[in-house]
Structure formats: structure tokens, C-alpha cells
Short mmCIF file of C-alpha atoms and ligand atoms in Angstrom, two decimals:
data_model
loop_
_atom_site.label_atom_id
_atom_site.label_comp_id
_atom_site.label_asym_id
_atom_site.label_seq_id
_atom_site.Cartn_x
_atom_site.Cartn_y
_atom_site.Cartn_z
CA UNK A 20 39.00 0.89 -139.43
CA UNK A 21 37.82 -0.37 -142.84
CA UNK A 22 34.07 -1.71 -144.12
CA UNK A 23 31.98 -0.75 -140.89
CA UNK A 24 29.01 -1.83 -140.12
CA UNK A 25 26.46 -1.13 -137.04
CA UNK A 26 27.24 -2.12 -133.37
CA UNK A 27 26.59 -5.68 -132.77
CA UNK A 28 25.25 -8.11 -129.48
CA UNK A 29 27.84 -10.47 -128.41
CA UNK A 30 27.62 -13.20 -130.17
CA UNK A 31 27.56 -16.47 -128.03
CA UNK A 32 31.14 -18.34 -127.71
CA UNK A 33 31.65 -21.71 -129.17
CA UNK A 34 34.50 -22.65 -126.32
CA UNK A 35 33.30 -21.66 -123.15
CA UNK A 36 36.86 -22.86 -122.03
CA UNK A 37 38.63 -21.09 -124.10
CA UNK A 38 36.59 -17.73 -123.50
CA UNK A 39 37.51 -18.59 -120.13
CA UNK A 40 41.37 -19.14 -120.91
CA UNK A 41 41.36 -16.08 -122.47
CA UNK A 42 39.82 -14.00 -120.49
CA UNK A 43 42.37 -14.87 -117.50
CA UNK A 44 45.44 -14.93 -119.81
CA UNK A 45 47.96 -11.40 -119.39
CA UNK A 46 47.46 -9.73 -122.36
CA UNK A 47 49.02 -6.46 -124.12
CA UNK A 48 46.88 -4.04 -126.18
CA UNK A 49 48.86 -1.84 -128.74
CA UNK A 50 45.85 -0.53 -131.68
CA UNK A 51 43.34 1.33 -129.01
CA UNK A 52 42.36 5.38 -129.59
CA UNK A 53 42.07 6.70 -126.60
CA UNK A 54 39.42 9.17 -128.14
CA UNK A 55 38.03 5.72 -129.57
CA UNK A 56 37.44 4.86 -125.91
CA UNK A 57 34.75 7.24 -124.91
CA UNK A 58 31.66 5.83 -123.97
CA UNK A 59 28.36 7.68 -124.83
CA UNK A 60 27.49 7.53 -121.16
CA UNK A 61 31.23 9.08 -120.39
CA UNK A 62 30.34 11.87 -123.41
CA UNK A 63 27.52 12.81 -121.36
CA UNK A 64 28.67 12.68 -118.32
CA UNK A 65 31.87 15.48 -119.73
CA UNK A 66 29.29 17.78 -121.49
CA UNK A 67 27.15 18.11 -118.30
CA UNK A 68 30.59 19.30 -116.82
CA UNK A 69 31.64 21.59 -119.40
CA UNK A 70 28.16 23.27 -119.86
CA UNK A 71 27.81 21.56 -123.45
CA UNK A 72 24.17 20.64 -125.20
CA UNK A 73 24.43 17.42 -126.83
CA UNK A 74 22.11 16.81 -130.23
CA UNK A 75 20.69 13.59 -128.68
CA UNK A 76 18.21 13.03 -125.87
CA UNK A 77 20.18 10.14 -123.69
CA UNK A 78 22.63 7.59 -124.27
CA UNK A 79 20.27 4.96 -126.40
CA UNK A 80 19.51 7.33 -128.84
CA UNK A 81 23.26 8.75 -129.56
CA UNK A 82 24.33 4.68 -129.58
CA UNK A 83 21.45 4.48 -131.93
CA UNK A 84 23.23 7.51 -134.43
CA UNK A 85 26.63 5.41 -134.46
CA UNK A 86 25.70 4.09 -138.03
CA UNK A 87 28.30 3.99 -140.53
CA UNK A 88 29.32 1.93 -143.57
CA UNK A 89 32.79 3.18 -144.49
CA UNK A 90 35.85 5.03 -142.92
CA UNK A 91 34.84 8.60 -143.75
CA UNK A 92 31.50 7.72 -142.01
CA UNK A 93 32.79 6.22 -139.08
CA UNK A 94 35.10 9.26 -139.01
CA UNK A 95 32.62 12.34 -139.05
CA UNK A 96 31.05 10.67 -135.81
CA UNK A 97 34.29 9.59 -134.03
CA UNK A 98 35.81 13.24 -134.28
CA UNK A 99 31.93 14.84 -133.45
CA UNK A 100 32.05 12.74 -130.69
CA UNK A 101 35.50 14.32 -129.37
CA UNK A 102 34.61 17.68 -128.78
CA UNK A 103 33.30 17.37 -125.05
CA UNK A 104 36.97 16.67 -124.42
CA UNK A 105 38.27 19.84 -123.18
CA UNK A 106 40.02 19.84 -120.35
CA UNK A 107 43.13 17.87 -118.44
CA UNK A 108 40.34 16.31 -115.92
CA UNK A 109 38.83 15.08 -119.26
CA UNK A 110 41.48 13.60 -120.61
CA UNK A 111 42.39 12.14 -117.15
CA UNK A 112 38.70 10.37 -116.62
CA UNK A 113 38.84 8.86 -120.62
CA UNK A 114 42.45 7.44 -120.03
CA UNK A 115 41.71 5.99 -116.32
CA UNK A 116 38.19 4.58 -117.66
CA UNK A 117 39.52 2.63 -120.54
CA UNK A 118 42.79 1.42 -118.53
CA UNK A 119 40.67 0.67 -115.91
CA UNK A 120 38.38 -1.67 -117.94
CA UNK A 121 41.98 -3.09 -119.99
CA UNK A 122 43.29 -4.19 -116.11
CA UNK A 123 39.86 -5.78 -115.41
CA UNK A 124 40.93 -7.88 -118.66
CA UNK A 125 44.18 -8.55 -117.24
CA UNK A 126 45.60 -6.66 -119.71
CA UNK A 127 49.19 -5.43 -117.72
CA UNK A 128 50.71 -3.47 -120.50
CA UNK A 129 49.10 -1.27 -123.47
CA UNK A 130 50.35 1.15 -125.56
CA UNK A 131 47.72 4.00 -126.41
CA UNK A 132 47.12 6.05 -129.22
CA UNK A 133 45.71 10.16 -129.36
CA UNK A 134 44.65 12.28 -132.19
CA UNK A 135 45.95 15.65 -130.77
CA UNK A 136 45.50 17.45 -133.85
CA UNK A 137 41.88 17.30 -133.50
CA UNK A 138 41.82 19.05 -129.67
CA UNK A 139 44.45 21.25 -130.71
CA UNK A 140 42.34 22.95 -133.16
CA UNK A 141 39.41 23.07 -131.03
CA UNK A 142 41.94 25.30 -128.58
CA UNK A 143 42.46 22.68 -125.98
CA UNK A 144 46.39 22.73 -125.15
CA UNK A 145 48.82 19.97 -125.89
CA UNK A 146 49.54 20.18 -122.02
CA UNK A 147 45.97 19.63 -121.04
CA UNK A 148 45.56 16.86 -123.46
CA UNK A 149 48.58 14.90 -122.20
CA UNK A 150 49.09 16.03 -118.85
CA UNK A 151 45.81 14.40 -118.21
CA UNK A 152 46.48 11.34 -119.96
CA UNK A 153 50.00 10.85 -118.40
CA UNK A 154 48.38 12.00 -114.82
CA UNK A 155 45.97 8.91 -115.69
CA UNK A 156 48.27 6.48 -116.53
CA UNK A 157 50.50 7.13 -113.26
CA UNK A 158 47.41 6.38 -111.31
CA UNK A 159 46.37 3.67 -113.17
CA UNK A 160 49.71 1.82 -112.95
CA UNK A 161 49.63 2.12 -108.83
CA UNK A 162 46.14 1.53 -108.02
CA UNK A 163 45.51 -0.99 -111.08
CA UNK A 164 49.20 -2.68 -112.14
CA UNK A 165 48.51 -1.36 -115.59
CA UNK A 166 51.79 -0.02 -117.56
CA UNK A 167 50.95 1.39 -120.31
CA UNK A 168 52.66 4.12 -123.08
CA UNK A 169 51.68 6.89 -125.41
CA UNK A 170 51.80 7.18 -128.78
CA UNK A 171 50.94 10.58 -130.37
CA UNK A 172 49.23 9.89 -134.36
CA UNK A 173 48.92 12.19 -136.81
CA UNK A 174 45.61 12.98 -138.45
CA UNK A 175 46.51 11.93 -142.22
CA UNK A 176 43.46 13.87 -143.68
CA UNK A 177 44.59 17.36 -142.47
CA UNK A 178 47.83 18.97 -143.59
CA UNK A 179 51.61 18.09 -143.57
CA UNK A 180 51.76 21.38 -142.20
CA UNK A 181 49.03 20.60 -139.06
CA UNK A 182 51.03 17.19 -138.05
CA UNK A 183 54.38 18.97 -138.17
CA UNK A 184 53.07 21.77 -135.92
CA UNK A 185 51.45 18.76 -133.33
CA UNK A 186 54.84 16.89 -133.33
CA UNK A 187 56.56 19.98 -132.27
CA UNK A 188 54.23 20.92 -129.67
CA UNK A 189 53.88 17.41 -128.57
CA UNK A 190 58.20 17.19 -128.84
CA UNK A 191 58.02 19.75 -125.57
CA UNK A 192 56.84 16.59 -123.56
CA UNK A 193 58.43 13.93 -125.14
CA UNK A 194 59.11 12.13 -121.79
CA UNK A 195 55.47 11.28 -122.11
CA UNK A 196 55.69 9.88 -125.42
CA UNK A 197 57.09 6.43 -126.73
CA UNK A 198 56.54 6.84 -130.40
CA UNK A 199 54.44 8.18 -132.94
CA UNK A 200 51.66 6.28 -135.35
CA UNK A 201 49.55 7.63 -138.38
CA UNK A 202 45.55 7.08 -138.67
CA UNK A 203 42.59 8.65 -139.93
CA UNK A 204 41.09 8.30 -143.67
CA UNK A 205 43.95 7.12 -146.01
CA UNK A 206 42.06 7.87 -149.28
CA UNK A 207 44.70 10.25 -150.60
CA UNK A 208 47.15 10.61 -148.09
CA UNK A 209 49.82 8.13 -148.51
CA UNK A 210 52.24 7.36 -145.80
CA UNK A 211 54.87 9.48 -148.04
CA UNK A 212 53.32 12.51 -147.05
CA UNK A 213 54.80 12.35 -144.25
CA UNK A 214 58.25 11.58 -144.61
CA UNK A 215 59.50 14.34 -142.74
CA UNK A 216 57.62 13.98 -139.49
CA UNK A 217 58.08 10.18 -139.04
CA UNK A 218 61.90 11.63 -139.68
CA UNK A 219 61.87 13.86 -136.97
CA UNK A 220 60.22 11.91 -134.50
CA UNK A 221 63.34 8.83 -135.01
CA UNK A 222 65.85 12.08 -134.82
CA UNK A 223 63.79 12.23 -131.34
CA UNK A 224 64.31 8.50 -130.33
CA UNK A 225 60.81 7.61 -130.87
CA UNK A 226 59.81 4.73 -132.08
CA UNK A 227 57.13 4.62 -135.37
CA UNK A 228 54.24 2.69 -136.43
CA UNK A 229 51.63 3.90 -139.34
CA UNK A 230 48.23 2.59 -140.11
CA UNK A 231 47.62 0.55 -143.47
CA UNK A 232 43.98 0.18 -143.35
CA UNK A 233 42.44 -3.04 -145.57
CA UNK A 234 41.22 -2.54 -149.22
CA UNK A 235 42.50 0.84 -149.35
CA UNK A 236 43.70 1.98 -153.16
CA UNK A 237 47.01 1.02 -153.52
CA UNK A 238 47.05 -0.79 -150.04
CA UNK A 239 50.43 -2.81 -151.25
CA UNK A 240 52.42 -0.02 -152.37
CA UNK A 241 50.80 2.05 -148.71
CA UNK A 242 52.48 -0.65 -146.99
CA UNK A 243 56.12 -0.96 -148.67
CA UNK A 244 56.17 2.89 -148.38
CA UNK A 245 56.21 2.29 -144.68
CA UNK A 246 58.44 -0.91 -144.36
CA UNK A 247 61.21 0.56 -146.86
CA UNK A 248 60.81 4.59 -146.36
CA UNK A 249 59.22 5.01 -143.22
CA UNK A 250 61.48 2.56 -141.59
CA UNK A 251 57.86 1.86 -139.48
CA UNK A 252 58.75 -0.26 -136.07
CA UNK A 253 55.22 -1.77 -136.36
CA UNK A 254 51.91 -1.82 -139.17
CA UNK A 255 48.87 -0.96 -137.85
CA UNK A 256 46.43 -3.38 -139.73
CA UNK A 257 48.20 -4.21 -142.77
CA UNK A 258 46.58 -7.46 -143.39
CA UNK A 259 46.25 -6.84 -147.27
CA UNK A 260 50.04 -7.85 -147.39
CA UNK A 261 49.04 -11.70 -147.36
CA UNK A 262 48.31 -10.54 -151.08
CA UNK A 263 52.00 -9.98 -151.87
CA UNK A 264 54.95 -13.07 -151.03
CA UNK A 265 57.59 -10.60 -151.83
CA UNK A 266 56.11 -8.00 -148.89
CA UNK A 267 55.38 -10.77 -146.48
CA UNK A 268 58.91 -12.12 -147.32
CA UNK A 269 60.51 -8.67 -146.57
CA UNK A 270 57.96 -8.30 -143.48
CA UNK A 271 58.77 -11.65 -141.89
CA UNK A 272 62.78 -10.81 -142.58
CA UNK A 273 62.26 -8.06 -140.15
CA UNK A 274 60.34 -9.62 -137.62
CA UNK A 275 57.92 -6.76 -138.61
CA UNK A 276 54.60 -7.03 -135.64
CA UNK A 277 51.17 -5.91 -137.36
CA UNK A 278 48.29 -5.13 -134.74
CA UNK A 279 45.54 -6.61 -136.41
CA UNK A 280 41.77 -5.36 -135.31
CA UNK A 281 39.13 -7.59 -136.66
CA UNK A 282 36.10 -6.25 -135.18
CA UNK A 283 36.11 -4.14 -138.36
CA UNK A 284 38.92 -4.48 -140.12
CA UNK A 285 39.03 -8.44 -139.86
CA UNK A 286 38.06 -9.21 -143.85
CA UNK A 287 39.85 -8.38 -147.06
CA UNK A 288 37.25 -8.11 -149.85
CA UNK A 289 38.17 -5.86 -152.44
CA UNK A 290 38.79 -7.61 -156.14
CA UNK A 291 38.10 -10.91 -154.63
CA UNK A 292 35.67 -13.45 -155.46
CA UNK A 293 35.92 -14.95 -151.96
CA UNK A 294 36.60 -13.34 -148.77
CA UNK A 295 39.83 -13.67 -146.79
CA UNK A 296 39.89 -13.52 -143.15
CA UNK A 297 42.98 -11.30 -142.21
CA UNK A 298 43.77 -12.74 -138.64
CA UNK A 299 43.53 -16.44 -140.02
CA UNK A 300 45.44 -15.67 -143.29
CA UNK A 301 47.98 -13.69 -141.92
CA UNK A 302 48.78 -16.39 -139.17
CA UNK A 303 49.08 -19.16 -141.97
CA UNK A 304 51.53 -16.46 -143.51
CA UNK A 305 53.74 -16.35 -140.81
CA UNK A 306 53.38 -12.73 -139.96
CA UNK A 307 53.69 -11.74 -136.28
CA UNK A 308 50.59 -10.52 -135.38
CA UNK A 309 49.06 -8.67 -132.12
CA UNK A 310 45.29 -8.27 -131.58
CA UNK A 311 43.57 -4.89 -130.52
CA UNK A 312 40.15 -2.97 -129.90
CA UNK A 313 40.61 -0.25 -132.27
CA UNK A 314 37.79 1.92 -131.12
CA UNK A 315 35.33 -0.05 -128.86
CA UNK A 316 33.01 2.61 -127.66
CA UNK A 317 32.19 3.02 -131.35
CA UNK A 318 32.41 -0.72 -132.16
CA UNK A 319 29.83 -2.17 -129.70
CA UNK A 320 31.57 -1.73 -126.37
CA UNK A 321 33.78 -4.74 -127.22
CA UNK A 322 37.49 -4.48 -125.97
CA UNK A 323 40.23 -6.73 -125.85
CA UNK A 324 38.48 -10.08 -124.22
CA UNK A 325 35.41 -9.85 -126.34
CA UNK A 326 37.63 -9.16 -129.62
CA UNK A 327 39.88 -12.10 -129.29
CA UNK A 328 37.35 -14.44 -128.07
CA UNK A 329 35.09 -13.13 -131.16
CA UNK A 330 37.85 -14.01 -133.02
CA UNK A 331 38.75 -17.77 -131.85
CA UNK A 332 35.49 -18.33 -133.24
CA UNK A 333 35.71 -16.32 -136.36
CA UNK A 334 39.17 -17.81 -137.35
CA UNK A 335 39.14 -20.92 -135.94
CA UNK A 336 41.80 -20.31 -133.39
CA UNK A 337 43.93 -23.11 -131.48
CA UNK A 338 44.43 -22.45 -127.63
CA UNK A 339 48.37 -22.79 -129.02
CA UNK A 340 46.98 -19.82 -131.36
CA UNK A 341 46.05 -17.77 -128.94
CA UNK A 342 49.38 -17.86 -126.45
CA UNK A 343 51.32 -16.94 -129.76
CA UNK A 344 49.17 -14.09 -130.31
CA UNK A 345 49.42 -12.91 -126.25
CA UNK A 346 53.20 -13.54 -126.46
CA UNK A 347 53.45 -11.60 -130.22
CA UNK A 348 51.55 -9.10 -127.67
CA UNK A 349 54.59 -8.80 -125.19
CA UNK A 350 57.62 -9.41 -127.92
CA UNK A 351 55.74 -6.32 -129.77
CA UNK A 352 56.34 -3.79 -126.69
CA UNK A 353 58.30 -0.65 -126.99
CA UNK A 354 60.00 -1.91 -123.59
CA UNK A 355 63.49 -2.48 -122.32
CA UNK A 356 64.09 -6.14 -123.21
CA UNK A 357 63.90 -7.03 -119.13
CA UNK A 358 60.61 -5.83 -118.57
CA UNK A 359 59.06 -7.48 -121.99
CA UNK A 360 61.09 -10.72 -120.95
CA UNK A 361 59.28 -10.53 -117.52
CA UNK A 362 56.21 -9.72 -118.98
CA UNK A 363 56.36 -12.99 -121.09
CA UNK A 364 57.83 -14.99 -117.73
CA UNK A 365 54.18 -13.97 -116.13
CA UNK A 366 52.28 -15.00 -119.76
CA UNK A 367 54.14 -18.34 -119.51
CA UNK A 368 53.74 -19.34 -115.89
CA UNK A 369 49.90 -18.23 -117.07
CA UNK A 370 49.44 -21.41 -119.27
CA UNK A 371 51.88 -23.71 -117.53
CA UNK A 372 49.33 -22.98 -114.86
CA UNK A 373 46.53 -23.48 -117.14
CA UNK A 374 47.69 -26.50 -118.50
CA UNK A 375 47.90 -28.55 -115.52
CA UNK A 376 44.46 -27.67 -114.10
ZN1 LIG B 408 43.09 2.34 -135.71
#
């Protein structure tokens, strides 16, 4: 997340064809936080089940409290938010309720972030918090066709010490886990400090991603920490490399994939006299980029449809665009080359279809 502003309406789509096109295309989602998935009406629903009082009087009015105008704002009501998550059934119902509304999108493959840090200090066990996602996304995959992964982030604003002791804890069911990420406010906590843990985790065979939010301080130098010493598999925003040739060189050497949110994350602002649009400039860069939710039950119920047909309008998006973002989506997957290769087969038989209606 970057420069956040209030929950919006929908805004009404330019291309009704296109909305259309997208909203039937197979699609992968790879920047969602689980805990970024739970609904208000989902929050209450949990706290009435775990005997917990909630400071607001219904649904409206705790929507109405999600104001925020910067990261650390957003933050404080995101983690707040968290703590009627308690139990495996909880972590089961979140999981199934957002991968139930990603199949209903046709997205068939999405790899999930958690924040265990944050129920691990609030006493809830590791194996509560991803048996219940992994029970979830069993489920999900037979009764909905959804595949989907885990990564487990660590929570950049606590200590070295906190993440190390999550990894290890979360290392005891690393058959659940595909990788690891970084989030959480970056002010002061460069990817560098933690080295050791991304380290570990490739020791582990797990793949690594890290979050470079937009218009943080020293956003460039964030993001060739994690190209050059975090050896990162994938940047999590990132779009303030468009600012440097020599990163986007390096970047597009690798066939580096950045999973680019723009709900809230979409504009680069800081020390410019004009505002760039990251999905836009980052295309016309030649970066490989993904699209993603982020945290839609914070950011105005929108998830994957509504962001990427918010953003054909917002970025001026070809149809063309659009299939290379979907098929960035599947080349981007922490999957044996077969299964991404099918994955693409189905995407591509998608718009041959689509293309001769
Ligand atoms: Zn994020």
C-alpha cells in the first residue's frame, strides 16, 4: 500500500466489452493478504463466535472508520481489524471466503500472502493459523477448481528477531508453504534487515518475493537491495523503478515479474511535478508485470475484476494489454513449468475463443 485514500463506489466502465472480456478471462492473483481479505461483515460474524465486543455498532459504521491517508494509517486499522482471528475455523472461513469470491472471477490459480507474526503474538498457534488456511485451500480447489499457494511475509516493522522466530515455527510446515514475501511499513526497515531470513528460507527451497512500496525514502536503492542481495524471485509493487534505466535494465535481464496493485499504489508522486501512472509506465518500460487486490476488504470491496477493469480505464489499456498482463499472471507462478504451461493453454484457448465471437 502507499498514498491511501477512503473507500470508493465503482466507478462506471468506459468498455463495457472489455469489462466483459475481462471478467470471463482465467486470471492468476499473486499480491492478496489474506488478513487483507476480511470483510467487516465476516469480522463480525468471527467476534460473535469468539465472544468478542467490537468498538462499532454494525458493519456501516466500522466501513465508515476505514479512513486513512498513509501506510502507517492504513496499518493501525488493518492489524486492529485482525484480532477476531483466533482460531483454525477462522482462518479456514477467511481463506474459503476470499478464494471463493477469486473462483467466481475465474481466477484458477493465486498465490496468498499471511502476516503470522501478528496472530502469533496474540497467542494463536502457527498450526491453527495455517492448518486452517491449508484445510481451506484443499476444499476450495475440489469444490471450486481454485489452486492456489501460500506465502508466509514477515512483518518488517517488528524485529529481526520476531520474523526469524515466525520462519522457524512456520519451517515445521513447510509443505504448506511455497515461499516467503516481506510487507508492512517500510519507513526504516530496509529489505537488508533481513538478509538472514530471506537466506534461510532459499536454504529451505522456498521461493522469495519482498514488497517495495511507491515513494518510499530511498525506494531505488529498497529495490536493488532485493534484486542484487535478496536474490528476490518477484517485487511486490516496485513501480518506482521506471525512475532508474540501469534497474529496469537489470530487472528486464532477469525476467524479474512485479505484482503491481493500483487501487492504491497505482501513482508515483513524490519529487515530481507531474504524476506517473505505475501500471501504464511500467508497461511502456518493458517490465513484466502482474495485477493484484492488495487488500480489498479495506480498499472498497474491489478484487481482482474490479481492479483490472478500474485499471483499463485508468491506463488506457489495449485488450492485447490485458492478455499480456493475464499471461505475465500465469508465467509469474511458483508452478512446475507443466501446470503454468497448461494454465496459459486454457488463457489462450480463452481469447482465441473470444476473438472469433
Ligand atoms: Zn501488499
Amino acid at each position: 500500500m502507499a498514498t491511501i485514500g477512503r473507500a470508493r463506489a465503482v466507478a462506471p466502465v468506459k468498455d463495457a466489452a472489455l469489462a466483459r472480456f475481462i471478467a470471463g478471462m482465467p486470471k492468476a492473483e499473486y499480491h492478496v493478504h489474506l488478513e487483507g481479505t476480511l470483510e467487516a461483515e465476516m469480522k463480525f460474524a468471527l467476534a460473535r463466535r469468539n465472544g468478542l465486543q467490537l468498538p462499532f455498532a454494525d458493519v456501516a459504521a466500522m466501513k465508515a472508520s476505514y479512513r486513512y491517508h498513509d501506510l502507517p494509517s492504513f496499518l493501525a486499522i488493518y492489524y486492529d481489524g485482525m484480532k477476531v482471528l483466533l482460531r483454525e475455523q477462522d482462518f479456514y472461513d477467511l481463506t474459503y471466503a476470499y478464494l471463493a469470491k477469486a473462483a467466481a472471477q475465474n481466477v484458477i490459480y493465486t498465490e496468498m500472502f499471511f502476516d503470522p507474526q501478528e496472530h502469533l503474538k496474540r497467542g494463536v498457534p502457527m498450526a491453527a493459523v495455517i492448518g486452517g488456511i491449508s484445510r481451506a485451500r484443499r476444499d476450495a480447489r475440489t469444490r471450486l477448481g481454485i489452486r492456489s499457494q501460500l506465502i508466509l511475509c514477515f512483518v518488517r516493522d517488528l524485529s529481526a528477531q520476531s520474523a526469524m522466530d515466525a520462519l522457524d515455527t512456520g519451517l515445521a510446515f513447510r509443505k504448506d508453504l511455497v515461499g516467503v514475501g516481506l510487507d508492512s511499513d517500510e519507513a526504516g526497515n530496509p529489505p537488508e534487515k533481513f538478509r538472514a531470513h530471506f537466506a534461510k528460507a532459499r536454504a529451505h527451497g522456498l521461493r522469495v518475493t519482498a514488497h517495495c512500496d511507491v515513494d518510499q525514502d530511498d525506494t531505488l536503492g529498497h529495490i536493488r537491495t532485493a534484486l542484487l542481495d535478496l536474490k528476490v524471485d518477484r517485487i511486490d509493487h516496485g513501480g518506482n523503478i521506471v525512475e532508474s534505466p540501469e534497474l529496469v535494465a537489470l530487472a528486464r535481464q532477469r525476467g524479474m515479474f512485479f505484482t503491481v496493485c493500483p487501487t492504491f499504489s497505482g501513482t508515483l508522486r513524490k519529487g515530481l511535478a507531474t504524476p506517473v501512472d505505475v501500471v501504464r509506465a511500467m508497461l511502456d518500460a518493458g517490465l513484466n508485470v502482474t495485477i493484484s487486490s492488495d487488500d480489498p476488504a479495506y480498499m472498497g470491496s474491489e478484487y481482482l475484476d474490479d481492479v483490472l477493469i478500474r485499471a483499463a480505464d485508468r491506463s488506457a489499456l489495449t485488450r492485447t494489454e490485458i492478455v499480456t498482463l493475464a499471461r505475465n499472471g500465469f508465467r509469474a507462478a511458483w508452478l512446475p513449468e507443466a501446470e503454468k504451461q497448461a494454465m496459459l493453454a486454457r488463457l489462450n484457448a480463452y481469447v482465441q475463443r473470444a476473438d472469433h465471437s
